[in-house]
mmCIF file of C-alpha atoms and ligand atoms in Angstrom:
data_model
loop_
_atom_site.group_PDB
_atom_site.id
_atom_site.type_symbol
_atom_site.label_atom_id
_atom_site.label_comp_id
_atom_site.label_asym_id
_atom_site.label_seq_id
_atom_site.Cartn_x
_atom_site.Cartn_y
_atom_site.Cartn_z
ATOM 1 C CA UNK A 1 -46.147 -4.332 13.404
ATOM 2 C CA UNK A 2 -45.241 -4.727 9.732
ATOM 3 C CA UNK A 3 -42.164 -2.616 8.830
ATOM 4 C CA UNK A 4 -43.818 -0.703 5.989
ATOM 5 C CA UNK A 5 -46.506 0.534 8.365
ATOM 6 C CA UNK A 6 -43.809 2.356 10.238
ATOM 7 C CA UNK A 7 -42.505 4.276 7.248
ATOM 8 C CA UNK A 8 -43.454 7.898 6.912
ATOM 9 C CA UNK A 9 -45.871 9.067 4.260
ATOM 10 C CA UNK A 10 -44.555 9.192 0.706
ATOM 11 C CA UNK A 11 -43.966 12.955 0.707
ATOM 12 C CA UNK A 12 -41.427 12.792 3.506
ATOM 13 C CA UNK A 13 -39.679 9.905 1.765
ATOM 14 C CA UNK A 14 -39.421 11.942 -1.401
ATOM 15 C CA UNK A 15 -37.830 14.853 0.432
ATOM 16 C CA UNK A 16 -35.334 12.507 2.016
ATOM 17 C CA UNK A 17 -34.471 10.817 -1.243
ATOM 18 C CA UNK A 18 -33.601 14.219 -2.661
ATOM 19 C CA UNK A 19 -31.635 15.276 0.426
ATOM 20 C CA UNK A 20 -30.417 12.001 1.900
ATOM 21 C CA UNK A 21 -27.487 13.309 3.919
ATOM 22 C CA UNK A 22 -28.164 16.509 5.804
ATOM 23 C CA UNK A 23 -24.706 17.764 6.676
ATOM 24 C CA UNK A 24 -25.841 19.188 10.025
ATOM 25 C CA UNK A 25 -26.822 15.716 11.232
ATOM 26 C CA UNK A 26 -23.327 14.285 10.897
ATOM 27 C CA UNK A 27 -21.260 13.977 14.082
ATOM 28 C CA UNK A 28 -19.476 17.313 14.543
ATOM 29 C CA UNK A 29 -17.051 18.978 16.878
ATOM 30 C CA UNK A 30 -17.552 22.157 18.846
ATOM 31 C CA UNK A 31 -14.372 23.206 20.602
ATOM 32 C CA UNK A 32 -13.221 20.016 22.337
ATOM 33 C CA UNK A 33 -16.682 18.519 22.264
ATOM 34 C CA UNK A 34 -17.825 15.725 19.953
ATOM 35 C CA UNK A 35 -21.476 16.311 19.183
ATOM 36 C CA UNK A 36 -23.416 13.297 17.982
ATOM 37 C CA UNK A 37 -26.828 11.744 18.484
ATOM 38 C CA UNK A 38 -28.861 12.374 20.611
ATOM 39 C CA UNK A 39 -27.091 15.762 20.538
ATOM 40 C CA UNK A 40 -26.915 17.677 17.279
ATOM 41 C CA UNK A 41 -25.633 21.023 16.138
ATOM 42 C CA UNK A 42 -28.349 23.502 15.216
ATOM 43 C CA UNK A 43 -28.326 27.249 15.450
ATOM 44 C CA UNK A 44 -30.392 30.420 15.234
ATOM 45 C CA UNK A 45 -30.396 30.290 11.413
ATOM 46 C CA UNK A 46 -31.699 26.731 11.159
ATOM 47 C CA UNK A 47 -34.685 26.423 8.813
ATOM 48 C CA UNK A 48 -37.143 24.765 11.158
ATOM 49 C CA UNK A 49 -40.131 24.986 8.845
ATOM 50 C CA UNK A 50 -38.621 22.877 6.086
ATOM 51 C CA UNK A 51 -39.344 19.464 7.608
ATOM 52 C CA UNK A 52 -40.610 17.672 10.671
ATOM 53 C CA UNK A 53 -37.574 15.434 10.348
ATOM 54 C CA UNK A 54 -34.920 16.717 12.646
ATOM 55 C CA UNK A 55 -31.426 15.564 13.543
ATOM 56 C CA UNK A 56 -32.559 14.970 17.101
ATOM 57 C CA UNK A 57 -34.917 15.868 19.920
ATOM 58 C CA UNK A 58 -35.243 19.661 20.249
ATOM 59 C CA UNK A 59 -33.814 19.643 23.793
ATOM 60 C CA UNK A 60 -30.543 18.154 22.524
ATOM 61 C CA UNK A 61 -29.955 20.932 20.007
ATOM 62 C CA UNK A 62 -26.566 22.504 20.648
ATOM 63 C CA UNK A 63 -25.513 25.888 19.376
ATOM 64 C CA UNK A 64 -21.800 26.288 18.862
ATOM 65 C CA UNK A 65 -20.459 29.817 19.338
ATOM 66 C CA UNK A 66 -16.720 30.374 19.212
ATOM 67 C CA UNK A 67 -16.033 26.785 20.248
ATOM 68 C CA UNK A 68 -18.443 27.005 23.190
ATOM 69 C CA UNK A 69 -21.516 24.767 23.123
ATOM 70 C CA UNK A 70 -24.798 25.745 24.712
ATOM 71 C CA UNK A 71 -28.214 24.107 24.813
ATOM 72 C CA UNK A 72 -30.108 26.008 22.093
ATOM 73 C CA UNK A 73 -28.214 29.215 22.795
ATOM 74 C CA UNK A 74 -29.407 29.258 26.410
ATOM 75 C CA UNK A 75 -27.459 29.980 29.575
ATOM 76 C CA UNK A 76 -26.701 26.260 29.931
ATOM 77 C CA UNK A 77 -23.268 25.409 28.532
ATOM 78 C CA UNK A 78 -22.286 21.870 27.562
ATOM 79 C CA UNK A 79 -18.735 21.169 28.737
ATOM 80 C CA UNK A 80 -18.398 17.456 28.035
ATOM 81 C CA UNK A 81 -20.593 14.522 27.058
ATOM 82 C CA UNK A 82 -20.284 10.896 28.168
ATOM 83 C CA UNK A 83 -22.345 8.981 25.632
ATOM 84 C CA UNK A 84 -21.707 5.665 27.406
ATOM 85 C CA UNK A 85 -23.324 6.712 30.637
ATOM 86 C CA UNK A 86 -25.897 9.048 29.029
ATOM 87 C CA UNK A 87 -24.693 12.022 30.979
ATOM 88 C CA UNK A 88 -23.019 15.326 30.353
ATOM 89 C CA UNK A 89 -21.341 18.083 32.303
ATOM 90 C CA UNK A 90 -23.137 21.413 32.061
ATOM 91 C CA UNK A 91 -22.469 24.817 33.537
ATOM 92 C CA UNK A 92 -24.693 27.840 33.972
ATOM 93 C CA UNK A 93 -23.264 30.962 32.301
ATOM 94 C CA UNK A 94 -24.584 33.257 35.003
ATOM 95 C CA UNK A 95 -22.193 31.787 37.556
ATOM 96 C CA UNK A 96 -19.564 30.203 35.267
ATOM 97 C CA UNK A 97 -18.572 33.450 33.541
ATOM 98 C CA UNK A 98 -15.888 35.658 35.009
ATOM 99 C CA UNK A 99 -14.114 35.162 38.304
ATOM 100 C CA UNK A 100 -16.877 36.323 40.623
ATOM 101 C CA UNK A 101 -19.747 33.942 39.893
ATOM 102 C CA UNK A 102 -20.287 33.375 43.613
ATOM 103 C CA UNK A 103 -21.734 36.903 43.771
ATOM 104 C CA UNK A 104 -24.464 35.880 41.281
ATOM 105 C CA UNK A 105 -25.666 32.676 42.934
ATOM 106 C CA UNK A 106 -28.900 34.314 44.047
ATOM 107 C CA UNK A 107 -31.151 32.602 41.521
ATOM 108 C CA UNK A 108 -33.095 29.393 41.087
ATOM 109 C CA UNK A 109 -31.282 27.138 38.640
ATOM 110 C CA UNK A 110 -34.156 24.635 38.537
ATOM 111 C CA UNK A 111 -36.253 27.039 36.498
ATOM 112 C CA UNK A 112 -33.552 27.079 33.781
ATOM 113 C CA UNK A 113 -33.804 23.304 33.488
ATOM 114 C CA UNK A 114 -37.471 22.774 34.190
ATOM 115 C CA UNK A 115 -38.601 22.150 30.615
ATOM 116 C CA UNK A 116 -35.892 19.755 29.573
ATOM 117 C CA UNK A 117 -35.818 15.939 29.521
ATOM 118 C CA UNK A 118 -32.683 16.039 31.645
ATOM 119 C CA UNK A 119 -32.321 15.206 35.292
ATOM 120 C CA UNK A 120 -29.708 16.631 37.604
ATOM 121 C CA UNK A 121 -27.570 13.703 38.716
ATOM 122 C CA UNK A 122 -27.649 12.851 42.400
ATOM 123 C CA UNK A 123 -23.849 12.609 42.198
ATOM 124 C CA UNK A 124 -23.794 16.408 42.381
ATOM 125 C CA UNK A 125 -23.574 18.093 45.747
ATOM 126 C CA UNK A 126 -25.831 20.964 46.626
ATOM 127 C CA UNK A 127 -24.022 24.142 47.597
ATOM 128 C CA UNK A 128 -26.368 26.394 49.518
ATOM 129 C CA UNK A 129 -26.212 30.158 49.733
ATOM 130 C CA UNK A 130 -27.771 32.597 52.150
ATOM 131 C CA UNK A 131 -27.892 36.264 51.229
ATOM 132 C CA UNK A 132 -29.935 39.399 51.785
ATOM 133 C CA UNK A 133 -30.197 38.767 55.490
ATOM 134 C CA UNK A 134 -31.971 42.065 56.066
ATOM 135 C CA UNK A 135 -29.135 43.483 58.122
ATOM 136 C CA UNK A 136 -29.224 40.615 60.595
ATOM 137 C CA UNK A 137 -26.536 38.000 61.127
ATOM 138 C CA UNK A 138 -27.045 34.740 59.238
ATOM 139 C CA UNK A 139 -28.277 31.896 61.459
ATOM 140 C CA UNK A 140 -25.692 29.617 63.033
ATOM 141 C CA UNK A 141 -25.457 26.521 60.863
ATOM 142 C CA UNK A 142 -22.720 23.863 61.057
ATOM 143 C CA UNK A 143 -20.255 24.478 58.265
ATOM 144 C CA UNK A 144 -21.672 27.857 57.241
ATOM 145 C CA UNK A 145 -18.926 30.166 55.998
ATOM 146 C CA UNK A 146 -18.728 33.744 54.828
ATOM 147 C CA UNK A 147 -18.235 33.342 51.063
ATOM 148 C CA UNK A 148 -18.288 37.060 50.268
ATOM 149 C CA UNK A 149 -15.519 38.202 47.930
ATOM 150 C CA UNK A 150 -14.598 41.858 47.362
ATOM 151 C CA UNK A 151 -16.540 42.167 44.072
ATOM 152 C CA UNK A 152 -19.835 41.128 45.698
ATOM 153 C CA UNK A 153 -22.191 44.001 46.385
ATOM 154 C CA UNK A 154 -23.712 42.225 49.378
ATOM 155 C CA UNK A 155 -22.616 39.562 51.837
ATOM 156 C CA UNK A 156 -23.209 35.947 50.868
ATOM 157 C CA UNK A 157 -22.852 32.857 53.064
ATOM 158 C CA UNK A 158 -22.394 29.275 51.920
ATOM 159 C CA UNK A 159 -22.452 25.704 53.146
ATOM 160 C CA UNK A 160 -22.508 22.283 51.543
ATOM 161 C CA UNK A 161 -25.774 20.395 51.598
ATOM 162 C CA UNK A 162 -25.853 16.729 50.703
ATOM 163 C CA UNK A 163 -26.538 15.171 47.353
ATOM 164 C CA UNK A 164 -28.424 17.542 45.038
ATOM 165 C CA UNK A 165 -32.115 16.821 44.631
ATOM 166 C CA UNK A 166 -33.918 19.239 42.347
ATOM 167 C CA UNK A 167 -37.284 18.547 43.873
ATOM 168 C CA UNK A 168 -36.204 18.398 47.481
ATOM 169 C CA UNK A 169 -34.232 21.360 48.771
ATOM 170 C CA UNK A 170 -31.701 20.628 51.492
ATOM 171 C CA UNK A 171 -33.139 21.353 54.923
ATOM 172 C CA UNK A 172 -32.352 25.023 55.261
ATOM 173 C CA UNK A 173 -32.720 27.287 58.236
ATOM 174 C CA UNK A 174 -32.579 30.565 56.405
ATOM 175 C CA UNK A 175 -33.393 32.857 59.302
ATOM 176 C CA UNK A 176 -34.037 36.301 57.866
ATOM 177 C CA UNK A 177 -32.025 35.482 54.748
ATOM 178 C CA UNK A 178 -33.207 34.298 51.373
ATOM 179 C CA UNK A 179 -31.498 31.229 49.966
ATOM 180 C CA UNK A 180 -30.546 29.403 46.807
ATOM 181 C CA UNK A 181 -28.873 26.082 46.116
ATOM 182 C CA UNK A 182 -26.884 24.980 43.105
ATOM 183 C CA UNK A 183 -25.554 21.611 41.951
ATOM 184 C CA UNK A 184 -21.767 21.301 41.806
ATOM 185 C CA UNK A 185 -19.311 18.583 40.934
ATOM 186 C CA UNK A 186 -17.343 18.218 44.117
ATOM 187 C CA UNK A 187 -14.090 16.313 44.607
ATOM 188 C CA UNK A 188 -14.586 12.999 46.398
ATOM 189 C CA UNK A 189 -15.274 13.600 50.069
ATOM 190 C CA UNK A 190 -17.472 16.528 50.966
ATOM 191 C CA UNK A 191 -14.990 18.599 52.941
ATOM 192 C CA UNK A 192 -16.080 21.712 54.756
ATOM 193 C CA UNK A 193 -15.996 25.044 53.023
ATOM 194 C CA UNK A 194 -13.352 27.577 53.980
ATOM 195 C CA UNK A 195 -14.322 31.052 55.096
ATOM 196 C CA UNK A 196 -13.098 33.777 52.782
ATOM 197 C CA UNK A 197 -12.363 31.391 49.884
ATOM 198 C CA UNK A 198 -13.592 32.275 46.400
ATOM 199 C CA UNK A 199 -15.909 29.489 45.223
ATOM 200 C CA UNK A 200 -16.457 30.980 41.760
ATOM 201 C CA UNK A 201 -14.080 28.593 39.912
ATOM 202 C CA UNK A 202 -16.231 25.693 41.129
ATOM 203 C CA UNK A 203 -19.058 26.873 38.866
ATOM 204 C CA UNK A 204 -16.830 26.691 35.805
ATOM 205 C CA UNK A 205 -16.450 22.951 36.416
ATOM 206 C CA UNK A 206 -20.201 22.587 36.194
ATOM 207 C CA UNK A 207 -22.450 19.754 37.266
ATOM 208 C CA UNK A 208 -23.703 16.470 35.831
ATOM 209 C CA UNK A 209 -26.974 16.092 33.950
ATOM 210 C CA UNK A 210 -28.369 12.765 32.792
ATOM 211 C CA UNK A 211 -30.787 11.682 30.102
ATOM 212 C CA UNK A 212 -32.815 8.536 29.699
ATOM 213 C CA UNK A 213 -30.948 6.450 27.162
ATOM 214 C CA UNK A 214 -34.024 4.474 26.125
ATOM 215 C CA UNK A 215 -36.109 7.570 25.607
ATOM 216 C CA UNK A 216 -34.263 8.648 22.468
ATOM 217 C CA UNK A 217 -33.901 5.459 20.450
ATOM 218 C CA UNK A 218 -31.010 3.110 19.885
ATOM 219 C CA UNK A 219 -28.731 5.091 17.578
ATOM 220 C CA UNK A 220 -25.916 2.543 17.774
ATOM 221 C CA UNK A 221 -28.185 -0.243 16.522
ATOM 222 C CA UNK A 222 -29.449 1.965 13.694
ATOM 223 C CA UNK A 223 -25.912 2.968 12.745
ATOM 224 C CA UNK A 224 -24.768 -0.660 12.821
ATOM 225 C CA UNK A 225 -27.277 -1.457 10.073
ATOM 226 C CA UNK A 226 -26.003 1.433 7.952
ATOM 227 C CA UNK A 227 -28.635 3.921 8.999
ATOM 228 C CA UNK A 228 -28.377 7.491 10.209
ATOM 229 C CA UNK A 229 -30.116 8.601 13.383
ATOM 230 C CA UNK A 230 -32.918 11.114 13.090
ATOM 231 C CA UNK A 231 -35.831 12.374 15.136
ATOM 232 C CA UNK A 232 -39.320 12.980 13.866
ATOM 233 C CA UNK A 233 -40.491 16.166 15.494
ATOM 234 C CA UNK A 234 -44.201 15.541 15.074
ATOM 235 C CA UNK A 235 -46.906 14.827 17.594
ATOM 236 C CA UNK A 236 -45.533 11.307 18.099
ATOM 237 C CA UNK A 237 -42.030 12.832 18.655
ATOM 238 C CA UNK A 238 -39.826 9.773 18.316
ATOM 239 C CA UNK A 239 -36.567 8.348 17.092
ATOM 240 C CA UNK A 240 -36.221 7.258 13.476
ATOM 241 C CA UNK A 241 -33.507 5.500 11.525
ATOM 242 C CA UNK A 242 -32.851 6.883 8.053
ATOM 243 C CA UNK A 243 -31.838 3.981 5.827
ATOM 244 C CA UNK A 244 -29.915 3.981 2.580
ATOM 245 C CA UNK A 245 -33.158 3.446 0.687
ATOM 246 C CA UNK A 246 -34.239 6.885 1.889
ATOM 247 C CA UNK A 247 -36.927 5.531 4.183
ATOM 248 C CA UNK A 248 -37.374 6.139 7.863
ATOM 249 C CA UNK A 249 -37.861 3.228 10.202
ATOM 250 C CA UNK A 250 -38.493 3.155 13.927
ATOM 251 C CA UNK A 251 -35.440 1.083 14.904
ATOM 252 C CA UNK A 252 -32.974 -0.415 12.423
ATOM 253 C CA UNK A 253 -32.566 -0.829 8.675
ATOM 254 C CA UNK A 254 -33.523 -4.090 7.000
ATOM 255 C CA UNK A 255 -30.949 -6.409 5.402
ATOM 256 C CA UNK A 256 -29.863 -6.014 1.761
ATOM 257 C CA UNK A 257 -32.587 -8.307 0.399
ATOM 258 C CA UNK A 258 -35.354 -6.268 1.943
ATOM 259 C CA UNK A 259 -33.825 -2.991 0.788
ATOM 260 C CA UNK A 260 -33.775 -4.141 -2.843
ATOM 261 C CA UNK A 261 -37.384 -5.184 -2.828
ATOM 262 C CA UNK A 262 -38.657 -1.988 -1.220
ATOM 263 C CA UNK A 263 -36.475 0.158 -3.517
ATOM 264 C CA UNK A 264 -38.141 -1.319 -6.572
ATOM 265 C CA UNK A 265 -41.505 -0.273 -5.302
ATOM 266 C CA UNK A 266 -40.757 3.171 -3.909
ATOM 267 C CA UNK A 267 -37.699 4.679 -5.576
ATOM 268 C CA UNK A 268 -38.887 7.878 -7.228
ATOM 269 C CA UNK A 269 -36.275 10.540 -6.814
HETATM 270 C C1 NAG B 1 -9.637 21.731 25.078
HETATM 271 O O1 NAG B 1 -8.766 20.748 25.647
HETATM 272 C C2 NAG B 1 -7.495 21.253 25.967
HETATM 273 C C3 NAG B 1 -6.627 20.099 26.415
HETATM 274 O O2 NAG B 1 -7.333 19.236 27.280
HETATM 275 C C4 NAG B 1 -7.629 22.340 27.033
HETATM 276 O O3 NAG B 1 -6.367 22.877 27.356
HETATM 277 C C5 NAG B 1 -8.533 23.450 26.503
HETATM 278 O O4 NAG B 1 -8.774 24.407 27.505
HETATM 279 C C6 NAG B 1 -9.860 22.878 26.042
HETATM 280 N N1 NAG B 1 -10.633 23.924 25.403
HETATM 281 C C7 NAG B 1 -11.916 24.150 25.692
HETATM 282 C C8 NAG B 1 -12.593 25.238 24.925
HETATM 283 O O5 NAG B 1 -12.501 23.499 26.545
HETATM 284 C C1 NAG B 2 -40.145 20.859 16.758
HETATM 285 O O1 NAG B 2 -41.530 21.108 16.806
HETATM 286 C C2 NAG B 2 -41.880 22.182 17.652
HETATM 287 C C3 NAG B 2 -43.394 22.253 17.716
HETATM 288 O O2 NAG B 2 -43.962 21.912 16.496
HETATM 289 C C4 NAG B 2 -41.277 23.479 17.075
HETATM 290 O O3 NAG B 2 -41.596 24.570 17.919
HETATM 291 C C5 NAG B 2 -39.748 23.311 17.027
HETATM 292 O O4 NAG B 2 -39.146 24.461 16.463
HETATM 293 C C6 NAG B 2 -39.387 22.085 16.234
HETATM 294 N N1 NAG B 2 -37.937 21.886 16.362
HETATM 295 C C7 NAG B 2 -37.151 21.630 15.330
HETATM 296 C C8 NAG B 2 -35.724 21.476 15.641
HETATM 297 O O5 NAG B 2 -37.557 21.527 14.199
HETATM 298 C C1 NAG B 3 -37.257 27.038 4.649
HETATM 299 O O1 NAG B 3 -37.686 25.859 3.977
HETATM 300 C C2 NAG B 3 -38.902 26.032 3.235
HETATM 301 C C3 NAG B 3 -39.336 24.670 2.690
HETATM 302 O O2 NAG B 3 -38.263 24.007 2.098
HETATM 303 C C4 NAG B 3 -38.663 27.065 2.126
HETATM 304 O O3 NAG B 3 -39.883 27.276 1.424
HETATM 305 C C5 NAG B 3 -38.199 28.378 2.767
HETATM 306 O O4 NAG B 3 -37.896 29.311 1.757
HETATM 307 C C6 NAG B 3 -36.974 28.160 3.632
HETATM 308 N N1 NAG B 3 -36.652 29.390 4.351
HETATM 309 C C7 NAG B 3 -35.409 29.882 4.422
HETATM 310 C C8 NAG B 3 -35.259 31.142 5.221
HETATM 311 O O5 NAG B 3 -34.461 29.343 3.891
HETATM 312 C C1 NAG B 4 -17.570 3.737 25.751
HETATM 313 O O1 NAG B 4 -17.846 2.403 25.385
HETATM 314 C C2 NAG B 4 -17.045 1.930 24.294
HETATM 315 C C3 NAG B 4 -17.527 0.536 23.898
HETATM 316 O O2 NAG B 4 -18.014 -0.160 25.011
HETATM 317 C C4 NAG B 4 -15.569 1.936 24.741
HETATM 318 O O3 NAG B 4 -14.748 1.505 23.676
HETATM 319 C C5 NAG B 4 -15.169 3.361 25.137
HETATM 320 O O4 NAG B 4 -13.858 3.384 25.633
HETATM 321 C C6 NAG B 4 -16.120 3.908 26.190
HETATM 322 N N1 NAG B 4 -15.822 5.322 26.387
HETATM 323 C C7 NAG B 4 -15.778 5.894 27.591
HETATM 324 C C8 NAG B 4 -15.504 7.357 27.610
HETATM 325 O O5 NAG B 4 -15.977 5.276 28.622
HETATM 326 C C1 NAG B 5 -37.243 26.865 41.706
HETATM 327 O O1 NAG B 5 -37.922 26.699 40.458
HETATM 328 C C2 NAG B 5 -38.649 25.496 40.379
HETATM 329 C C3 NAG B 5 -39.174 25.375 38.961
HETATM 330 O O2 NAG B 5 -39.702 26.577 38.497
HETATM 331 C C4 NAG B 5 -39.747 25.493 41.440
HETATM 332 O O3 NAG B 5 -40.460 24.278 41.375
HETATM 333 C C5 NAG B 5 -39.095 25.643 42.809
HETATM 334 O O4 NAG B 5 -40.087 25.754 43.791
HETATM 335 C C6 NAG B 5 -38.209 26.864 42.865
HETATM 336 N N1 NAG B 5 -37.471 26.846 44.116
HETATM 337 C C7 NAG B 5 -37.325 27.908 44.883
HETATM 338 C C8 NAG B 5 -36.510 27.723 46.119
HETATM 339 O O5 NAG B 5 -37.820 28.997 44.596
HETATM 340 C C1 NAG B 6 -16.895 20.152 59.197
HETATM 341 O O1 NAG B 6 -17.474 21.031 60.144
HETATM 342 C C2 NAG B 6 -18.299 20.373 61.110
HETATM 343 C C3 NAG B 6 -18.960 21.442 61.968
HETATM 344 O O2 NAG B 6 -18.048 22.458 62.281
HETATM 345 C C4 NAG B 6 -17.434 19.415 61.932
HETATM 346 O O3 NAG B 6 -18.243 18.722 62.852
HETATM 347 C C5 NAG B 6 -16.781 18.406 60.978
HETATM 348 O O4 NAG B 6 -15.888 17.578 61.691
HETATM 349 C C6 NAG B 6 -16.006 19.130 59.870
HETATM 350 N N1 NAG B 6 -15.566 18.161 58.882
HETATM 351 C C7 NAG B 6 -14.351 18.187 58.331
HETATM 352 C C8 NAG B 6 -14.072 17.138 57.299
HETATM 353 O O5 NAG B 6 -13.523 19.030 58.626
HETATM 354 C C1 NAG B 7 -18.770 38.584 55.600
HETATM 355 O O1 NAG B 7 -17.738 39.183 54.812
HETATM 356 C C2 NAG B 7 -18.083 40.478 54.307
HETATM 357 C C3 NAG B 7 -16.939 40.928 53.415
HETATM 358 O O2 NAG B 7 -15.738 40.680 54.013
HETATM 359 C C4 NAG B 7 -18.344 41.438 55.463
HETATM 360 O O3 NAG B 7 -18.765 42.681 54.934
HETATM 361 C C5 NAG B 7 -19.445 40.861 56.357
HETATM 362 O O4 NAG B 7 -19.639 41.674 57.484
HETATM 363 C C6 NAG B 7 -19.067 39.459 56.822
HETATM 364 N N1 NAG B 7 -20.179 38.903 57.587
HETATM 365 C C7 NAG B 7 -20.028 38.466 58.846
HETATM 366 C C8 NAG B 7 -21.262 37.932 59.502
HETATM 367 O O5 NAG B 7 -18.963 38.491 59.400
HETATM 368 C C1 NAG B 8 -35.036 38.303 62.048
HETATM 369 O O1 NAG B 8 -35.102 39.713 62.203
HETATM 370 C C2 NAG B 8 -35.871 40.114 63.317
HETATM 371 C C3 NAG B 8 -35.988 41.620 63.292
HETATM 372 O O2 NAG B 8 -34.737 42.197 63.011
HETATM 373 C C4 NAG B 8 -35.226 39.576 64.582
HETATM 374 O O3 NAG B 8 -36.009 39.938 65.720
HETATM 375 C C5 NAG B 8 -35.112 38.074 64.517
HETATM 376 O O4 NAG B 8 -34.410 37.551 65.639
HETATM 377 C C6 NAG B 8 -34.386 37.652 63.259
HETATM 378 N N1 NAG B 8 -34.430 36.218 63.130
HETATM 379 C C7 NAG B 8 -33.326 35.476 62.967
HETATM 380 C C8 NAG B 8 -33.534 33.989 62.867
HETATM 381 O O5 NAG B 8 -32.208 35.968 62.914
HETATM 382 C C1 NAG B 9 -36.656 41.499 55.070
HETATM 383 O O1 NAG B 9 -37.266 42.677 55.558
HETATM 384 C C2 NAG B 9 -38.360 43.121 54.789
HETATM 385 C C3 NAG B 9 -38.797 44.461 55.354
HETATM 386 O O2 NAG B 9 -38.705 44.472 56.756
HETATM 387 C C4 NAG B 9 -39.465 42.068 54.856
HETATM 388 O O3 NAG B 9 -40.555 42.466 54.055
HETATM 389 C C5 NAG B 9 -38.922 40.747 54.317
HETATM 390 O O4 NAG B 9 -39.884 39.736 54.458
HETATM 391 C C6 NAG B 9 -37.668 40.351 55.075
HETATM 392 N N1 NAG B 9 -37.089 39.174 54.429
HETATM 393 C C7 NAG B 9 -36.861 38.045 55.089
HETATM 394 C C8 NAG B 9 -36.275 36.907 54.279
HETATM 395 O O5 NAG B 9 -37.091 37.888 56.250
HETATM 396 C C1 NAG B 10 -21.834 5.397 12.424
HETATM 397 O O1 NAG B 10 -20.743 4.758 13.063
HETATM 398 C C2 NAG B 10 -19.499 4.942 12.422
HETATM 399 C C3 NAG B 10 -18.479 4.099 13.125
HETATM 400 O O2 NAG B 10 -18.532 4.309 14.532
HETATM 401 C C4 NAG B 10 -19.154 6.430 12.423
HETATM 402 O O3 NAG B 10 -17.929 6.631 11.754
HETATM 403 C C5 NAG B 10 -20.253 7.190 11.714
HETATM 404 O O4 NAG B 10 -19.977 8.579 11.779
HETATM 405 C C6 NAG B 10 -21.578 6.891 12.339
HETATM 406 N N1 NAG B 10 -22.617 7.565 11.597
HETATM 407 C C7 NAG B 10 -23.509 8.337 12.150
HETATM 408 C C8 NAG B 10 -24.494 8.948 11.225
HETATM 409 O O5 NAG B 10 -23.561 8.532 13.358
#
């Protein structure tokens, strides 16, 4: 396709020429975290109506509160990001907060992540919990331990399933208990759990989520040609490269010669 066909309508170009460098799209830090494309720092006060041109895909919007990053202010915290492998370590506030998260594992974490473009890495282990056993004993399962700690209001039992698969629960014999399973980063070999241990600190370490690198454009290539990475939040929802001539292109910026010729035609601001 011819490059000019890929440029946005003139109105958007005009807006960009007047506001070429939106400060919130620059790489930023939040606590120890470096936030850059496809992640970007937004917040509750962001003016979302001003333009369809966003710093990034909505799902990668990070809110930074007191040095703690969360996905759009949700319960999902972002602990670290590995841009090379397109993955990040996340934790769920419900179980990561405080020292007794194991008492609050009775929920379905998949629903918190269901609408996002992220996948839960199969490098996580599934830790399974049985609770509310209706006054009966939990079933006898290899490796099942009593994980109740004094602050829990009801008994809770745990064992390690295999690799976490969001869509395929570990084979669970729950007996008269209800169950949940959460992804956790686990040190190398899956050892057995220890009865009476407090597994709450494990939830502070979080679990690994991945994103599809190709799905969000090649920011490095855009940057290498002097462009800034953006995302057009319209019905086509796609990556765009904001070039020094104020125009948006789908991949990279043209060389100097091309810039000069298009500037002559379109520079208005
Ligand atoms: C930031 O990193 C330092 C050193 O690695 C660590 O001690 C500190 O807890 C980290 N802070 C946060 C908010 O993660
Ligand atoms: C992106 O578009 C959707 C739907 O139009 C809107 O709800 C959302 O707030 C937009 N996000 C940003 C960051 O502008
Ligand atoms: C948001 O941006 C629009 C368009 O630029 C402007 O009309 C509106 O006043 C802004 N709203 C706030 C709360 O800044
Ligand atoms: C990511 O890749 C770059 C270039 O290949 C390399 O310099 C850097 O050390 C890598 N970072 C990590 C965290 O692996
Ligand atoms: C957890 O939530 C997901 C998404 O809403 C759903 O598909 C799944 O069946 C739920 N799992 C359980 C064990 O309730
Ligand atoms: C874990 O427990 C199971 C069942 O009790 C046992 O067969 C297995 O050897 C144990 N593994 C380790 C690493 O202790
Ligand atoms: C598990 O531990 C809790 C707290 O110590 C206790 O109340 C409960 O009876 C134990 N369950 C079993 C089956 O031993
Ligand atoms: C479930 O509870 C019923 C009634 O208390 C009991 O008869 C049954 O054996 C229990 N099942 C298991 C698997 O513990
Ligand atoms: C627990 O007992 C209640 C009342 O007897 C019953 O409705 C419920 O299905 C039982 N739950 C499980 C998981 O067996
Ligand atoms: C582009 O890359 C350079 C060098 O890595 C970096 O300093 C700059 O912040 C990047 N710009 C954007 C918009 O990401």
